[in-house]
Each structure stands twice: as structure tokens, then as C-alpha cells.
XYZ file of C-alpha atoms in Angstrom:
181
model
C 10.871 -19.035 -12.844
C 12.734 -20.525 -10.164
C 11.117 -23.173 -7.823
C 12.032 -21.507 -4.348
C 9.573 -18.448 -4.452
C 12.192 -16.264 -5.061
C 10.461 -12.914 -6.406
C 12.916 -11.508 -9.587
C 12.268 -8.068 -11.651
C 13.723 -7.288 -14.627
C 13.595 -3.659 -17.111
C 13.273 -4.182 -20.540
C 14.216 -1.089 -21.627
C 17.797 -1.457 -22.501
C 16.615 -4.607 -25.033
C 13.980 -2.617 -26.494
C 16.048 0.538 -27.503
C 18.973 -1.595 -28.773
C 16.862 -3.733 -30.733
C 14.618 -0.450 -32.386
C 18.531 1.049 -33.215
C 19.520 -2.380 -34.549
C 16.266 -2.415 -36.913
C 16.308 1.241 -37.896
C 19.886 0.970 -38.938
C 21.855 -2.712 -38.401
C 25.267 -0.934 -38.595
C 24.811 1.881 -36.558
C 27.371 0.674 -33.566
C 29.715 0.215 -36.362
C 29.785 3.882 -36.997
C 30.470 5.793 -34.578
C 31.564 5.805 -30.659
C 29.321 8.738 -29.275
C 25.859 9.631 -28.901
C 23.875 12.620 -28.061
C 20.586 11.896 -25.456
C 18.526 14.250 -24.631
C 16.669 13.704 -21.490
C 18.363 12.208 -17.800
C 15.530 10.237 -16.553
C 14.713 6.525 -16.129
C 14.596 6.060 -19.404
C 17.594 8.318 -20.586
C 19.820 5.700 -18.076
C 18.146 2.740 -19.678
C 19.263 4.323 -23.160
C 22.453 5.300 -21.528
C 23.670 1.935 -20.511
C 22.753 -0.064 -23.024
C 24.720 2.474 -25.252
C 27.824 1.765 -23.209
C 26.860 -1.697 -23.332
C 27.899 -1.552 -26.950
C 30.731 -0.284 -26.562
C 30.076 4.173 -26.470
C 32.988 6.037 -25.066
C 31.377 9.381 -25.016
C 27.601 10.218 -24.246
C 26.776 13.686 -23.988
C 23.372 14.073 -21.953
C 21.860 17.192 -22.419
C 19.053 17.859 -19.829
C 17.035 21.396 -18.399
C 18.295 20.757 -14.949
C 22.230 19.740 -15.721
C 22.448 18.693 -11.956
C 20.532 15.483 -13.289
C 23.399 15.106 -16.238
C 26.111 15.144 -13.571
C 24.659 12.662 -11.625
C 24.280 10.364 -14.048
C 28.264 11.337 -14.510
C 28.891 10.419 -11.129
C 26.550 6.727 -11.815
C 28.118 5.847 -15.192
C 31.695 7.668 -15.074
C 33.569 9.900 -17.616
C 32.085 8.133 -20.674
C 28.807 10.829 -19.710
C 29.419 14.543 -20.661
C 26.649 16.657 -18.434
C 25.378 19.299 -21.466
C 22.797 22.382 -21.327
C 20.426 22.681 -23.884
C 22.218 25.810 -25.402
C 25.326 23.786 -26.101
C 23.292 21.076 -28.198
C 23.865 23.033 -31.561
C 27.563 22.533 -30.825
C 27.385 18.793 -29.990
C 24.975 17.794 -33.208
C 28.634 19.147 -35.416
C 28.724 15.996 -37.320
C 26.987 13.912 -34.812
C 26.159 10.070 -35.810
C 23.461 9.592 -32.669
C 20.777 11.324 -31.538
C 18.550 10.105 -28.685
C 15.403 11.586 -27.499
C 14.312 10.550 -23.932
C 12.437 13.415 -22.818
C 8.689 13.836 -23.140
C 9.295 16.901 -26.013
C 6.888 16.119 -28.918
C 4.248 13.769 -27.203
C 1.103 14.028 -27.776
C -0.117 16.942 -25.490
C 3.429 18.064 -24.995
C 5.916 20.934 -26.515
C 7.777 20.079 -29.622
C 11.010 19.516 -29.913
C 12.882 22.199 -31.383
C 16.425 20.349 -33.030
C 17.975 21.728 -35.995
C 19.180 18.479 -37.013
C 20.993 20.105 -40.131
C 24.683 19.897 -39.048
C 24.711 16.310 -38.122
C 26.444 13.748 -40.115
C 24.685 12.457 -43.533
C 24.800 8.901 -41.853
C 23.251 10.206 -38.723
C 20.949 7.921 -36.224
C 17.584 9.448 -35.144
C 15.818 7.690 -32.584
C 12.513 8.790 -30.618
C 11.332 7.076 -27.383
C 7.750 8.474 -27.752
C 4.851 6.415 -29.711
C 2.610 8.887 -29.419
C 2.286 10.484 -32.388
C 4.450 7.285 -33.872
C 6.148 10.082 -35.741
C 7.113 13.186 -33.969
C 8.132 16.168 -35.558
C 11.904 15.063 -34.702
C 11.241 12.105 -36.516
C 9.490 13.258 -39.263
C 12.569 15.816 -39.813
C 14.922 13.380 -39.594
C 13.047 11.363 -42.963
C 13.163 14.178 -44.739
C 16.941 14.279 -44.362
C 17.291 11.092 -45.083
C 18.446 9.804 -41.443
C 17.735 6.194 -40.260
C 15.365 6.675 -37.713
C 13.609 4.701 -34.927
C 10.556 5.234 -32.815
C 8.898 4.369 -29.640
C 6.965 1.511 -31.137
C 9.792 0.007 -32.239
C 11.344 -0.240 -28.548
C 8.324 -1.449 -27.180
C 7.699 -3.872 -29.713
C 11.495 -5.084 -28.851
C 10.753 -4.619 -24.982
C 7.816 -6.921 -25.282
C 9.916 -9.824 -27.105
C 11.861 -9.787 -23.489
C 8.804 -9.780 -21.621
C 6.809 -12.117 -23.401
C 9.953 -14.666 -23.140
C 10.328 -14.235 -19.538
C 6.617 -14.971 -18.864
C 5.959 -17.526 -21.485
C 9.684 -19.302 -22.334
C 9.143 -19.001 -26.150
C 10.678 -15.922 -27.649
C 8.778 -14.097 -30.677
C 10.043 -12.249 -33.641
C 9.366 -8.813 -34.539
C 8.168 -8.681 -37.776
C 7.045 -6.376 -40.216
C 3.276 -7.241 -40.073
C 3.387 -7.273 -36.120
C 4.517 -3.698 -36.561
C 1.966 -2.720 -39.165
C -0.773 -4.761 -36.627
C 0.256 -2.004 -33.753
């Protein structure tokens, strides 16, 4: 921390997604240059940058109230594509990315309904919510043999940020620190 009293703040959401997709599936930037995320909150435009941090050219955000989509538009540029929900079936055609930032299948909450069928065999699933560690989404997205990552495994990566900012020593995240959560 600096010396001066200087206050600083920091989000470690953009870390922690990118290092949950990195885990799930180490390739996945590799394959493919857009991504589907549902959901245009704080989180969505955590997700949101850090996909164009890597590089994205097209993010569709699908969201209830599409006024929210188009201002992210107007925050990020033309790489975001404002969506409604009923064009989502048309967007998952072979999609390689799919991004869940809304509160749809946590605990207490409505499912999310996503027939994840059409998307590519190679597809990307991943889940902000860690509670249940497996949503429904998720637990689709096994059974069709999509790499998939969960909310865990972005706050397990958010915390290797934090802890290293607070303490100067920056952990791994293993396996058994996983299982231990």
C-alpha cells in the first residue's frame, strides 16, 4: 500500500471470471472471438470487459430490459450487440461462449430456461452463481459434454487478487482448496 494515505479500490471480478474460464477450459480464447452473456449488470460489465480484454470482437448481451444492453453499447462500443431474450435461440447457432450473469437459477430464484442444444460441440458454459454450485444450466451443459465453469471457481480466482493485494504473497488455486469450499 502506498505510504502517503492514499485510499485505492480495486474489483476483482474481471480476474476471477477469466481465471474460472481459463481452468474450465485453458484454450477457450483460442477458439472463438464471440460470446453470448446473459445479464447487463455489474457483474455482466465485469464479464464483459475482461472478455474484450482478451481479445472478443463481438459480445451479444441479452438482457429483460434491452435499454440496459444498449447502454452498455454506448460504454464498451460496437464490439456489444444489445439482444432480447427471444432472439437467444438464434444467437446460441453454433455458439462457443455462453455467460450467465443474471440471478436465473440461484438458490431461491427462477431457473434458467436455455436450450443449449444448437451450440457448438466445443462450447464454453460458465455460471456466475455458487449457489447451488451446479445450476441446472450447468448441470445441462455436463451432460453435453461442454467445459463448464461456476461461481466458485471465480471467487476462488477473485480471492487470489484479494488476498495478494492485502497480504503481498499470491496463492494458488488448487484442486483441494476447491474441494475445501
Amino acid at each position: 500500500w502506498p505510504d502517503d494515505n492514499t485510499l485505492r479500490s480495486t474489483n476483482t471480478d474481471v480476474e476471477g471470471f477469466l481465471g474460472s474460464l481459463d481452468t474450465a477450459a485453458p484454450k477457450w480464447g483460442k477458439r472463438t472471438t464471440s460470446a453470448v452473456v446473459l445479464g447487463a449488470g455489474g457483474a455482466g460489465r465485469a464479464v464483459i470487459f475482461g472478455l474484450m480484454e482478451r481479445g472478443l470482437t463481438e459480445i451479444h448481451v441479452v438482457n429483460r430490459t434491452i435499454a440496459k444492453a444498449e447502454a452498455l453499447k454506448e460504454r464498451f462500443g460496437d464490439v456489444i450487440r444489445p439482444a432480447t431474450w427471444d432472439q437467444l435461440p438464434s444467437l446460441l447457432q453454433d455458439a462457443r461462449l455462453l455467460v450467465n450473469t443474471t440471478s436465473l437459477g440461484m438458490h431461491g430464484e427462477p431457473e434458467l430456461a436455455v436450450d443449449l442444444q444448437s451450440m457448438a460441440p466445443d462450447a464454453v458454459i460458465a455460471d456466475i452463481v455458487y449457489v447451488p454450485l451446479k445450476t441446472p444450466l450447468l448441470l445441462d451443459a455436463e451432460a453435453r459434454g461442454f467445459a463448464v465453469a461456476n461461481g466458485l471457481d471465480m471467487l476462488l480466482h477473485q480471492a487470489v487478487r484479494g488476498f495478494e493485494l492485502w497480504f503481498g504473497t499470491r496463492p494458488e488455486v488448487t484442486s483441494e482448496l476447491y474441494d475445501m469450499l
